[in-house]
Amino acid sequence: MAGAALPGGLEPSKWALANVVELQVETARVKDLVLDPQGWPGHRAGQHIDVRLTAEDGYVAERSYSIASAPEDEHLMLTVERLDDGEVSPYLVDVLQPGDELELRGPIGGYFIWEESLGGPLVLIGGGSGIVPLRAMLRHWATGTRTVPVHMLYSSRAWYEVIYRDELLGFARDHDRVEVEFALTREWPKDYTGHTGRIDRTLLERVAPAGERPLIYICGPNGFVETAANWLVELGHDPGRVRTERFGPTGT
Amino acid sequence: MSPVSRGFIGRRRPTIDPSRLPPGQYVETGFPVLSAGPTPHTPLDQWSFRIDGAVDKSVSWTWEELLALPAETPTVDIHCVTKWSKFDTNWKGVSVDTLLKNVDTSVRWVTAFSDGGYTTNLGLDDVIGGKAWVAYEFDGQPLHPEHGGPARLLVPHLYFWKSAKWVRGLTLTPDDEPGFWENYGYNNHGDPWLEQRYQGD
């Protein structure tokens, strides 16, 4: 099968170096890594990438991160949340500096992607840093014909933990076909009028009416994704139109 | 040799036997869940396991019939292509050797198929000789649906996407036919010790 056309698109490249152009603070625990990779073959919205760190004694750690940038963006961007018990994310968020080099391999994954030929209506459901690949899809949408309606639902613990907040609000303001809603589970500002508490069936029923047969992408911690996906199937959605990406351990 | 990442120390785990950890992997004590879509929930009275394709005669088992077959309790290390490995996982299930005992075939490839439409391809040699099971218990409990219950394939010597969740059967095929992830750029064989993650590895 070598050399055969992949429905998923690009074959992952070998390890390559990327120059760290800039780091941007999103929230207290989340940073954007703006990168300039050498020989980058391009990617599709929703794909991820492997990152490899090497210590002076040769010790190596690898992790996967979703790509936050659209294929059309000038730079490749990752958005990384610092996990306090993590090994790689604290380095990427707290130690990495502009001018450093980062080893990358990718892009990877051909199923959790959206592009215009897949159509819609598009429903994007993110929990926490699960918003990252969905942001890439929304940015990609904005570079196209913008005919497919998009409804984004983003669950976060608190307003101050919402990643890309101004950008997402801007998309909703600037595009009639884009709706962005939040669900805040722990803390919310006094003047906040959106959903509070965890997502529920009523909310999903409104965001993703089964009669419209939307194409649904869910990304987040496994419990969040499992709950949302199960409800959507119960509400009558075709499981084949519900694509999921999950992270985080369960059942320790 | 990779270039050194300035200021990266890492967090070595001295309690871990490095000879058990394939390249690029780290040890996970939880049990992460990865799947491309919603979790299927097939009632056990509608469940069956089938062996078909290039065989002299298809065979199938109901849930009760599968449970009545001789079971084994392998304790194995598992390795996910997303980088985590989990040591000493305890399973109960039926060896694929047992399932293939009365099946006559001359082909060398297998496609595992699952509820929800998932497929993965394996060499016949990778699922016989005590290397693969249809597992229905984990840690002494019925296998949870998120982890592939009621039954999943268990092929611990390959990356874990080959251990198809919600498995419903094996189709023997004359040619090696890429399955779901294999069609999306993942390696056809998936040996973690050779770090065969993606196509071209």
GROMACS .gro file of C-alpha atoms in nm:
model
  453
    1MET     CA    1   0.000   0.000   0.000
    2ALA     CA    2   0.301   0.229   0.015
    3GLY     CA    3   0.237   0.538  -0.190
    4ALA     CA    4  -0.137   0.476  -0.211
    5ALA     CA    5  -0.361   0.777  -0.174
    6LEU     CA    6  -0.469   0.810   0.184
    7PRO     CA    7  -0.826   0.918   0.247
    8GLY     CA    8  -0.687   1.082   0.558
    9GLY     CA    9  -0.450   1.289   0.352
   10LEU     CA   10  -0.089   1.345   0.417
   11GLU     CA   11   0.157   1.086   0.521
   12PRO     CA   12   0.328   1.191   0.844
   13SER     CA   13   0.669   1.336   0.789
   14LYS     CA   14   0.981   1.227   0.968
   15TRP     CA   15   1.102   1.417   1.275
   16ALA     CA   16   1.182   1.776   1.189
   17LEU     CA   17   1.280   2.088   1.378
   18ALA     CA   18   1.054   2.386   1.431
   19ASN     CA   19   1.169   2.727   1.543
   20VAL     CA   20   0.967   2.872   1.829
   21VAL     CA   21   0.855   3.211   1.696
   22GLU     CA   22   0.641   3.330   1.981
   23LEU     CA   23   0.456   3.221   2.294
   24GLN     CA   24   0.119   3.373   2.374
   25VAL     CA   25  -0.061   3.351   2.705
   26GLU     CA   26  -0.419   3.227   2.669
   27THR     CA   27  -0.504   3.161   3.033
   28ALA     CA   28  -0.308   3.107   3.355
   29ARG     CA   29  -0.240   2.748   3.252
   30VAL     CA   30  -0.255   2.763   2.874
   31LYS     CA   31  -0.013   2.899   2.616
   32ASP     CA   32  -0.006   2.914   2.239
   33LEU     CA   33   0.318   2.795   2.079
   34VAL     CA   34   0.366   2.972   1.749
   35LEU     CA   35   0.606   2.765   1.542
   36ASP     CA   36   0.793   2.779   1.217
   37PRO     CA   37   0.859   2.416   1.120
   38GLN     CA   38   1.115   2.322   0.859
   39GLY     CA   39   0.973   2.144   0.557
   40TRP     CA   40   0.618   2.140   0.692
   41PRO     CA   41   0.398   1.948   0.445
   42GLY     CA   42   0.076   2.125   0.547
   43HIS     CA   43  -0.211   1.984   0.747
   44ARG     CA   44  -0.588   1.953   0.764
   45ALA     CA   45  -0.799   2.117   1.031
   46GLY     CA   46  -0.833   1.882   1.329
   47GLN     CA   47  -0.508   1.688   1.288
   48HIS     CA   48  -0.246   1.652   1.560
   49ILE     CA   49   0.128   1.637   1.588
   50ASP     CA   50   0.389   1.452   1.792
   51VAL     CA   51   0.638   1.653   1.996
   52ARG     CA   52   0.968   1.505   2.114
   53LEU     CA   53   1.185   1.647   2.393
   54THR     CA   54   1.538   1.527   2.458
   55ALA     CA   55   1.733   1.580   2.781
   56GLU     CA   56   2.112   1.626   2.787
   57ASP     CA   57   2.165   1.261   2.877
   58GLY     CA   58   1.956   1.143   2.584
   59TYR     CA   59   1.638   1.078   2.782
   60VAL     CA   60   1.342   1.133   2.552
   61ALA     CA   61   0.974   1.211   2.608
   62GLU     CA   62   0.711   1.224   2.334
   63ARG     CA   63   0.353   1.349   2.346
   64SER     CA   64   0.080   1.432   2.096
   65TYR     CA   65  -0.086   1.776   2.068
   66SER     CA   66  -0.370   1.900   1.854
   67ILE     CA   67  -0.289   2.162   1.596
   68ALA     CA   68  -0.465   2.490   1.678
   69SER     CA   69  -0.394   2.677   1.355
   70ALA     CA   70  -0.586   2.651   1.031
   71PRO     CA   71  -0.399   2.514   0.729
   72GLU     CA   72  -0.416   2.866   0.583
   73ASP     CA   73  -0.249   3.036   0.882
   74GLU     CA   74   0.102   3.173   0.839
   75HIS     CA   75   0.246   2.977   1.130
   76LEU     CA   76   0.179   2.639   1.282
   77MET     CA   77   0.030   2.687   1.627
   78LEU     CA   78  -0.013   2.446   1.914
   79THR     CA   79  -0.208   2.535   2.227
   80VAL     CA   80  -0.085   2.355   2.536
   81GLU     CA   81  -0.240   2.330   2.881
   82ARG     CA   82   0.000   2.279   3.171
   83LEU     CA   83  -0.089   1.959   3.352
   84ASP     CA   84   0.059   1.989   3.701
   85ASP     CA   85   0.162   1.626   3.712
   86GLY     CA   86   0.271   1.629   3.349
   87GLU     CA   87   0.618   1.575   3.212
   88VAL     CA   88   0.608   1.755   2.878
   89SER     CA   89   0.338   2.022   2.915
   90PRO     CA   90   0.507   2.207   3.207
   91TYR     CA   91   0.820   2.235   2.991
   92LEU     CA   92   0.628   2.364   2.689
   93VAL     CA   93   0.430   2.617   2.894
   94ASP     CA   94   0.693   2.733   3.147
   95VAL     CA   95   1.041   2.669   3.006
   96LEU     CA   96   1.022   2.698   2.628
   97GLN     CA   97   1.125   3.039   2.490
   98PRO     CA   98   1.114   3.210   2.152
   99GLY     CA   99   1.423   3.108   1.956
  100ASP     CA  100   1.426   2.756   2.100
  101GLU     CA  101   1.382   2.462   1.867
  102LEU     CA  102   1.124   2.191   1.905
  103GLU     CA  103   1.123   1.849   1.738
  104LEU     CA  104   0.797   1.770   1.563
  105ARG     CA  105   0.646   1.495   1.358
  106GLY     CA  106   0.323   1.520   1.169
  107PRO     CA  107   0.057   1.591   1.077
  108ILE     CA  108  -0.117   1.282   1.211
  109GLY     CA  109  -0.474   1.157   1.197
  110GLY     CA  110  -0.719   1.169   0.911
  111TYR     CA  111  -1.059   1.109   1.070
  112PHE     CA  112  -1.107   1.388   1.321
  113ILE     CA  113  -1.075   1.653   1.052
  114TRP     CA  114  -1.315   1.891   0.885
  115GLU     CA  115  -1.297   2.048   0.545
  116GLU     CA  116  -1.561   2.199   0.324
  117SER     CA  117  -1.617   1.887   0.113
  118LEU     CA  118  -1.750   1.711   0.424
  119GLY     CA  119  -2.034   1.962   0.447
  120GLY     CA  120  -2.248   2.022   0.751
  121PRO     CA  121  -2.429   2.168   0.933
  122LEU     CA  122  -2.125   2.165   1.155
  123VAL     CA  123  -2.153   2.118   1.531
  124LEU     CA  124  -1.834   2.156   1.733
  125ILE     CA  125  -1.847   2.049   2.097
  126GLY     CA  126  -1.538   2.108   2.309
  127GLY     CA  127  -1.454   2.049   2.673
  128GLY     CA  128  -1.157   2.236   2.822
  129SER     CA  129  -0.850   2.220   2.600
  130GLY     CA  130  -1.053   1.996   2.368
  131ILE     CA  131  -1.143   2.322   2.197
  132VAL     CA  132  -0.802   2.330   2.024
  133PRO     CA  133  -0.871   2.119   1.710
  134LEU     CA  134  -1.221   2.269   1.688
  135ARG     CA  135  -1.066   2.616   1.676
  136ALA     CA  136  -0.858   2.499   1.379
  137MET     CA  137  -1.179   2.383   1.208
  138LEU     CA  138  -1.357   2.713   1.274
  139ARG     CA  139  -1.063   2.914   1.141
  140HIS     CA  140  -1.049   2.689   0.837
  141TRP     CA  141  -1.424   2.737   0.784
  142ALA     CA  142  -1.372   3.114   0.784
  143THR     CA  143  -1.128   3.092   0.492
  144GLY     CA  144  -1.376   2.906   0.271
  145THR     CA  145  -1.718   2.983   0.126
  146ARG     CA  146  -1.863   3.007   0.479
  147THR     CA  147  -2.189   2.851   0.360
  148VAL     CA  148  -2.210   2.570   0.615
  149PRO     CA  149  -2.370   2.681   0.943
  150VAL     CA  150  -2.151   2.624   1.248
  151HIS     CA  151  -2.269   2.583   1.605
  152MET     CA  152  -1.996   2.564   1.866
  153LEU     CA  153  -2.055   2.460   2.225
  154TYR     CA  154  -1.760   2.501   2.459
  155SER     CA  155  -1.764   2.375   2.816
  156SER     CA  156  -1.511   2.521   3.054
  157ARG     CA  157  -1.472   2.546   3.428
  158ALA     CA  158  -1.473   2.925   3.438
  159TRP     CA  159  -1.490   3.228   3.211
  160TYR     CA  160  -1.125   3.307   3.282
  161GLU     CA  161  -1.029   2.959   3.162
  162VAL     CA  162  -1.198   2.993   2.824
  163ILE     CA  163  -0.926   2.961   2.560
  164TYR     CA  164  -0.950   3.185   2.246
  165ARG     CA  165  -1.235   3.372   2.416
  166ASP     CA  166  -1.218   3.699   2.224
  167GLU     CA  167  -1.151   3.523   1.896
  168LEU     CA  168  -1.449   3.290   1.933
  169LEU     CA  169  -1.678   3.577   2.034
  170GLY     CA  170  -1.547   3.766   1.731
  171PHE     CA  171  -1.634   3.479   1.496
  172ALA     CA  172  -1.987   3.472   1.635
  173ARG     CA  173  -2.017   3.851   1.600
  174ASP     CA  174  -1.877   3.871   1.248
  175HIS     CA  175  -2.048   3.572   1.086
  176ASP     CA  176  -2.424   3.521   1.080
  177ARG     CA  177  -2.376   3.149   1.029
  178VAL     CA  178  -2.158   3.101   1.335
  179GLU     CA  179  -2.305   3.055   1.680
  180VAL     CA  180  -2.081   3.013   1.981
  181GLU     CA  181  -2.218   2.909   2.318
  182PHE     CA  182  -2.046   2.840   2.644
  183ALA     CA  183  -2.123   2.612   2.935
  184LEU     CA  184  -1.940   2.715   3.251
  185THR     CA  185  -1.932   2.445   3.514
  186ARG     CA  186  -1.782   2.607   3.825
  187GLU     CA  187  -1.756   2.985   3.814
  188TRP     CA  188  -1.912   3.254   3.602
  189PRO     CA  189  -1.922   3.634   3.603
  190LYS     CA  190  -2.227   3.815   3.740
  191ASP     CA  191  -2.335   3.938   3.399
  192TYR     CA  192  -2.287   3.600   3.226
  193THR     CA  193  -2.609   3.487   3.059
  194GLY     CA  194  -2.502   3.155   2.902
  195HIS     CA  195  -2.544   2.799   3.026
  196THR     CA  196  -2.415   2.722   3.375
  197GLY     CA  197  -2.332   2.376   3.500
  198ARG     CA  198  -2.239   2.076   3.294
  199ILE     CA  199  -2.384   2.026   2.949
  200ASP     CA  200  -2.717   1.845   2.950
  201ARG     CA  201  -2.948   1.678   2.704
  202THR     CA  202  -3.172   1.981   2.660
  203LEU     CA  203  -2.873   2.193   2.567
  204LEU     CA  204  -2.745   1.932   2.320
  205GLU     CA  205  -3.088   1.896   2.167
  206ARG     CA  206  -3.091   2.267   2.091
  207VAL     CA  207  -2.729   2.292   1.973
  208ALA     CA  208  -2.754   1.981   1.753
  209PRO     CA  209  -3.113   1.917   1.635
  210ALA     CA  210  -3.117   1.558   1.508
  211GLY     CA  211  -3.355   1.651   1.225
  212GLU     CA  212  -3.082   1.864   1.066
  213ARG     CA  213  -2.841   1.568   1.049
  214PRO     CA  214  -2.537   1.776   1.149
  215LEU     CA  215  -2.180   1.656   1.128
  216ILE     CA  216  -2.062   1.660   1.490
  217TYR     CA  217  -1.711   1.680   1.632
  218ILE     CA  218  -1.657   1.633   2.005
  219CYS     CA  219  -1.321   1.676   2.174
  220GLY     CA  220  -1.236   1.683   2.542
  221PRO     CA  221  -1.176   1.470   2.848
  222ASN     CA  222  -1.314   1.121   2.804
  223GLY     CA  223  -1.602   1.156   3.052
  224PHE     CA  224  -1.723   1.470   2.876
  225VAL     CA  225  -1.696   1.315   2.529
  226GLU     CA  226  -1.857   0.988   2.634
  227THR     CA  227  -2.153   1.165   2.793
  228ALA     CA  228  -2.210   1.401   2.502
  229ALA     CA  229  -2.173   1.127   2.238
  230ASN     CA  230  -2.407   0.888   2.419
  231TRP     CA  231  -2.674   1.156   2.452
  232LEU     CA  232  -2.644   1.255   2.088
  233VAL     CA  233  -2.696   0.894   1.978
  234GLU     CA  234  -2.996   0.867   2.213
  235LEU     CA  235  -3.133   1.189   2.062
  236GLY     CA  236  -3.135   1.020   1.722
  237HIS     CA  237  -2.804   1.118   1.564
  238ASP     CA  238  -2.635   0.871   1.332
  239PRO     CA  239  -2.324   0.746   1.521
  240GLY     CA  240  -2.139   0.764   1.190
  241ARG     CA  241  -2.180   1.145   1.195
  242VAL     CA  242  -2.042   1.185   1.548
  243ARG     CA  243  -1.664   1.199   1.548
  244THR     CA  244  -1.479   1.200   1.876
  245GLU     CA  245  -1.135   1.270   2.008
  246ARG     CA  246  -1.067   1.194   2.372
  247PHE     CA  247  -0.787   1.258   2.616
  248GLY     CA  248  -0.705   1.199   2.979
  249PRO     CA  249  -0.691   0.882   3.184
  250THR     CA  250  -0.992   0.720   3.339
  251GLY     CA  251  -1.061   0.443   3.585
  252THR     CA  252  -0.736   0.469   3.778
  253MET     CA  253   2.049   1.146   1.787
  254SER     CA  254   1.790   1.410   1.864
  255PRO     CA  255   1.904   1.763   1.944
  256VAL     CA  256   1.887   1.849   2.315
  257SER     CA  257   1.581   2.048   2.421
  258ARG     CA  258   1.724   2.341   2.618
  259GLY     CA  259   1.629   2.313   2.983
  260PHE     CA  260   1.444   1.984   2.954
  261ILE     CA  261   1.516   1.747   3.240
  262GLY     CA  262   1.227   1.505   3.216
  263ARG     CA  263   1.091   1.291   3.488
  264ARG     CA  264   1.254   0.954   3.489
  265ARG     CA  265   1.073   0.687   3.683
  266PRO     CA  266   1.340   0.473   3.849
  267THR     CA  267   1.083   0.212   3.945
  268ILE     CA  268   1.014   0.135   3.581
  269ASP     CA  269   1.201  -0.142   3.407
  270PRO     CA  270   1.317   0.029   3.086
  271SER     CA  271   1.333  -0.303   2.903
  272ARG     CA  272   0.954  -0.321   2.924
  273LEU     CA  273   0.892   0.023   2.774
  274PRO     CA  274   0.901   0.050   2.393
  275PRO     CA  275   1.066   0.357   2.237
  276GLY     CA  276   0.870   0.683   2.264
  277GLN     CA  277   0.628   0.545   2.523
  278TYR     CA  278   0.559   0.650   2.883
  279VAL     CA  279   0.398   0.455   3.165
  280GLU     CA  280   0.037   0.533   3.244
  281THR     CA  281  -0.132   0.405   3.559
  282GLY     CA  282  -0.485   0.503   3.455
  283PHE     CA  283  -0.659   0.350   3.158
  284PRO     CA  284  -0.715   0.618   2.892
  285VAL     CA  285  -1.002   0.581   2.647
  286LEU     CA  286  -0.959   0.653   2.277
  287SER     CA  287  -1.217   0.596   2.011
  288ALA     CA  288  -1.324   0.766   1.692
  289GLY     CA  289  -1.696   0.778   1.762
  290PRO     CA  290  -1.970   0.707   2.015
  291THR     CA  291  -1.952   0.389   2.223
  292PRO     CA  292  -2.182   0.119   2.081
  293HIS     CA  293  -2.410  -0.063   2.326
  294THR     CA  294  -2.518  -0.393   2.172
  295PRO     CA  295  -2.747  -0.603   2.397
  296LEU     CA  296  -2.586  -0.937   2.482
  297ASP     CA  297  -2.885  -1.134   2.348
  298GLN     CA  298  -2.814  -0.980   2.006
  299TRP     CA  299  -2.439  -1.029   2.029
  300SER     CA  300  -2.244  -1.293   1.839
  301PHE     CA  301  -1.886  -1.353   1.735
  302ARG     CA  302  -1.824  -1.478   1.384
  303ILE     CA  303  -1.532  -1.611   1.183
  304ASP     CA  304  -1.591  -1.581   0.811
  305GLY     CA  305  -1.428  -1.489   0.481
  306ALA     CA  306  -1.182  -1.729   0.317
  307VAL     CA  307  -1.267  -2.025   0.539
  308ASP     CA  308  -1.410  -2.367   0.462
  309LYS     CA  309  -1.715  -2.285   0.673
  310SER     CA  310  -1.812  -1.977   0.876
  311VAL     CA  311  -1.853  -2.030   1.248
  312SER     CA  312  -2.020  -1.816   1.510
  313TRP     CA  313  -2.083  -1.811   1.883
  314THR     CA  314  -2.352  -1.646   2.089
  315TRP     CA  315  -2.248  -1.462   2.405
  316GLU     CA  316  -2.326  -1.767   2.621
  317GLU     CA  317  -2.139  -1.995   2.383
  318LEU     CA  318  -1.832  -1.771   2.392
  319LEU     CA  319  -1.833  -1.769   2.771
  320ALA     CA  320  -1.861  -2.149   2.772
  321LEU     CA  321  -1.535  -2.186   2.576
  322PRO     CA  322  -1.213  -2.253   2.768
  323ALA     CA  323  -1.089  -1.917   2.896
  324GLU     CA  324  -0.740  -1.787   2.971
  325THR     CA  325  -0.632  -1.507   3.204
  326PRO     CA  326  -0.339  -1.328   3.042
  327THR     CA  327  -0.147  -1.057   3.231
  328VAL     CA  328   0.016  -0.838   2.971
  329ASP     CA  329   0.169  -0.494   2.903
  330ILE     CA  330  -0.024  -0.284   2.652
  331HIS     CA  331   0.105  -0.001   2.435
  332CYS     CA  332  -0.109   0.270   2.273
  333VAL     CA  333   0.018   0.456   1.966
  334THR     CA  334  -0.073   0.782   2.145
  335LYS     CA  335   0.234   0.713   2.363
  336TRP     CA  336   0.103   0.556   2.682
  337SER     CA  337   0.187   0.206   2.798
  338LYS     CA  338   0.019   0.025   3.083
  339PHE     CA  339   0.194  -0.262   3.256
  340ASP     CA  340   0.050  -0.582   3.404
  341THR     CA  341  -0.305  -0.553   3.279
  342ASN     CA  342  -0.524  -0.849   3.376
  343TRP     CA  343  -0.771  -0.992   3.127
  344LYS     CA  344  -0.993  -1.292   3.084
  345GLY     CA  345  -1.094  -1.418   2.744
  346VAL     CA  346  -1.080  -1.688   2.481
  347SER     CA  347  -0.761  -1.743   2.287
  348VAL     CA  348  -0.797  -1.684   1.914
  349ASP     CA  349  -0.629  -2.025   1.873
  350THR     CA  350  -0.933  -2.179   2.040
  351LEU     CA  351  -1.168  -1.992   1.807
  352LEU     CA  352  -0.974  -2.096   1.497
  353LYS     CA  353  -0.933  -2.458   1.605
  354ASN     CA  354  -1.195  -2.601   1.369
  355VAL     CA  355  -1.148  -2.344   1.093
  356ASP     CA  356  -0.968  -2.444   0.778
  357THR     CA  357  -0.808  -2.167   0.573
  358SER     CA  358  -0.520  -2.118   0.335
  359VAL     CA  359  -0.498  -1.736   0.363
  360ARG     CA  360  -0.264  -1.536   0.588
  361TRP     CA  361  -0.456  -1.218   0.670
  362VAL     CA  362  -0.735  -1.127   0.907
  363THR     CA  363  -0.963  -0.825   0.940
  364ALA     CA  364  -1.121  -0.779   1.281
  365PHE     CA  365  -1.459  -0.608   1.259
  366SER     CA  366  -1.655  -0.435   1.532
  367ASP     CA  367  -1.984  -0.276   1.624
  368GLY     CA  368  -1.981   0.083   1.504
  369GLY     CA  369  -1.801  -0.011   1.182
  370TYR     CA  370  -1.443  -0.019   1.310
  371THR     CA  371  -1.200  -0.256   1.141
  372THR     CA  372  -0.832  -0.339   1.177
  373ASN     CA  373  -0.610  -0.572   0.977
  374LEU     CA  374  -0.365  -0.823   1.117
  375GLY     CA  375  -0.145  -1.098   0.987
  376LEU     CA  376  -0.282  -1.441   1.080
  377ASP     CA  377   0.054  -1.512   1.244
  378ASP     CA  378  -0.006  -1.215   1.477
  379VAL     CA  379  -0.324  -1.364   1.621
  380ILE     CA  380  -0.229  -1.733   1.656
  381GLY     CA  381   0.025  -1.908   1.875
  382GLY     CA  382  -0.101  -1.769   2.207
  383LYS     CA  383  -0.063  -1.403   2.106
  384ALA     CA  384  -0.427  -1.288   2.087
  385TRP     CA  385  -0.755  -1.324   2.272
  386VAL     CA  386  -1.117  -1.217   2.256
  387ALA     CA  387  -1.128  -1.062   2.603
  388TYR     CA  388  -1.444  -0.998   2.803
  389GLU     CA  389  -1.311  -0.925   3.153
  390PHE     CA  390  -1.063  -0.667   3.277
  391ASP     CA  391  -0.932  -0.680   3.635
  392GLY     CA  392  -1.191  -0.940   3.727
  393GLN     CA  393  -1.485  -0.729   3.608
  394PRO     CA  394  -1.692  -0.742   3.291
  395LEU     CA  395  -1.511  -0.529   3.033
  396HIS     CA  396  -1.655  -0.175   3.047
  397PRO     CA  397  -1.812  -0.049   2.720
  398GLU     CA  398  -1.567   0.245   2.708
  399HIS     CA  399  -1.284  -0.007   2.699
  400GLY     CA  400  -1.447  -0.220   2.432
  401GLY     CA  401  -1.698  -0.429   2.626
  402PRO     CA  402  -1.871  -0.661   2.603
  403ALA     CA  403  -1.566  -0.804   2.424
  404ARG     CA  404  -1.257  -0.671   2.252
  405LEU     CA  405  -0.970  -0.823   2.068
  406LEU     CA  406  -0.652  -0.830   2.278
  407VAL     CA  407  -0.329  -0.836   2.078
  408PRO     CA  408  -0.083  -0.691   2.328
  409HIS     CA  409   0.233  -0.731   2.120
  410LEU     CA  410   0.101  -0.473   1.871
  411TYR     CA  411  -0.010  -0.110   1.928
  412PHE     CA  412  -0.346  -0.116   2.097
  413TRP     CA  413  -0.555   0.011   1.802
  414LYS     CA  414  -0.509  -0.344   1.669
  415SER     CA  415  -0.693  -0.471   1.977
  416ALA     CA  416  -1.030  -0.383   1.826
  417LYS     CA  417  -1.292  -0.270   2.078
  418TRP     CA  418  -1.648  -0.406   2.050
  419VAL     CA  419  -1.516  -0.684   1.828
  420ARG     CA  420  -1.776  -0.900   1.658
  421GLY     CA  421  -1.566  -1.123   1.443
  422LEU     CA  422  -1.269  -1.198   1.221
  423THR     CA  423  -1.277  -1.210   0.842
  424LEU     CA  424  -0.997  -1.409   0.684
  425THR     CA  425  -0.873  -1.243   0.366
  426PRO     CA  426  -0.635  -1.346   0.087
  427ASP     CA  427  -0.478  -0.999   0.083
  428ASP     CA  428  -0.371  -0.756   0.352
  429GLU     CA  429  -0.655  -0.501   0.351
  430PRO     CA  430  -0.592  -0.186   0.558
  431GLY     CA  431  -0.852  -0.126   0.828
  432PHE     CA  432  -0.988   0.198   0.974
  433TRP     CA  433  -0.678   0.366   1.117
  434GLU     CA  434  -0.451   0.192   0.869
  435ASN     CA  435  -0.643   0.382   0.599
  436TYR     CA  436  -0.583   0.708   0.785
  437GLY     CA  437  -0.205   0.690   0.780
  438TYR     CA  438  -0.130   0.455   1.067
  439ASN     CA  439   0.113   0.170   1.019
  440ASN     CA  440  -0.010  -0.153   0.870
  441HIS     CA  441   0.166  -0.375   1.123
  442GLY     CA  442   0.206  -0.163   1.438
  443ASP     CA  443   0.493  -0.324   1.629
  444PRO     CA  444   0.565  -0.091   1.926
  445TRP     CA  445   0.921  -0.224   1.967
  446LEU     CA  446   0.999  -0.115   1.610
  447GLU     CA  447   0.798   0.206   1.669
  448GLN     CA  448   0.579   0.131   1.367
  449ARG     CA  449   0.333   0.411   1.441
  450TYR     CA  450   0.259   0.559   1.104
  451GLN     CA  451   0.285   0.468   0.739
  452GLY     CA  452   0.645   0.457   0.629
  453ASP     CA  453   0.781   0.369   0.978
   0.00000   0.00000   0.00000
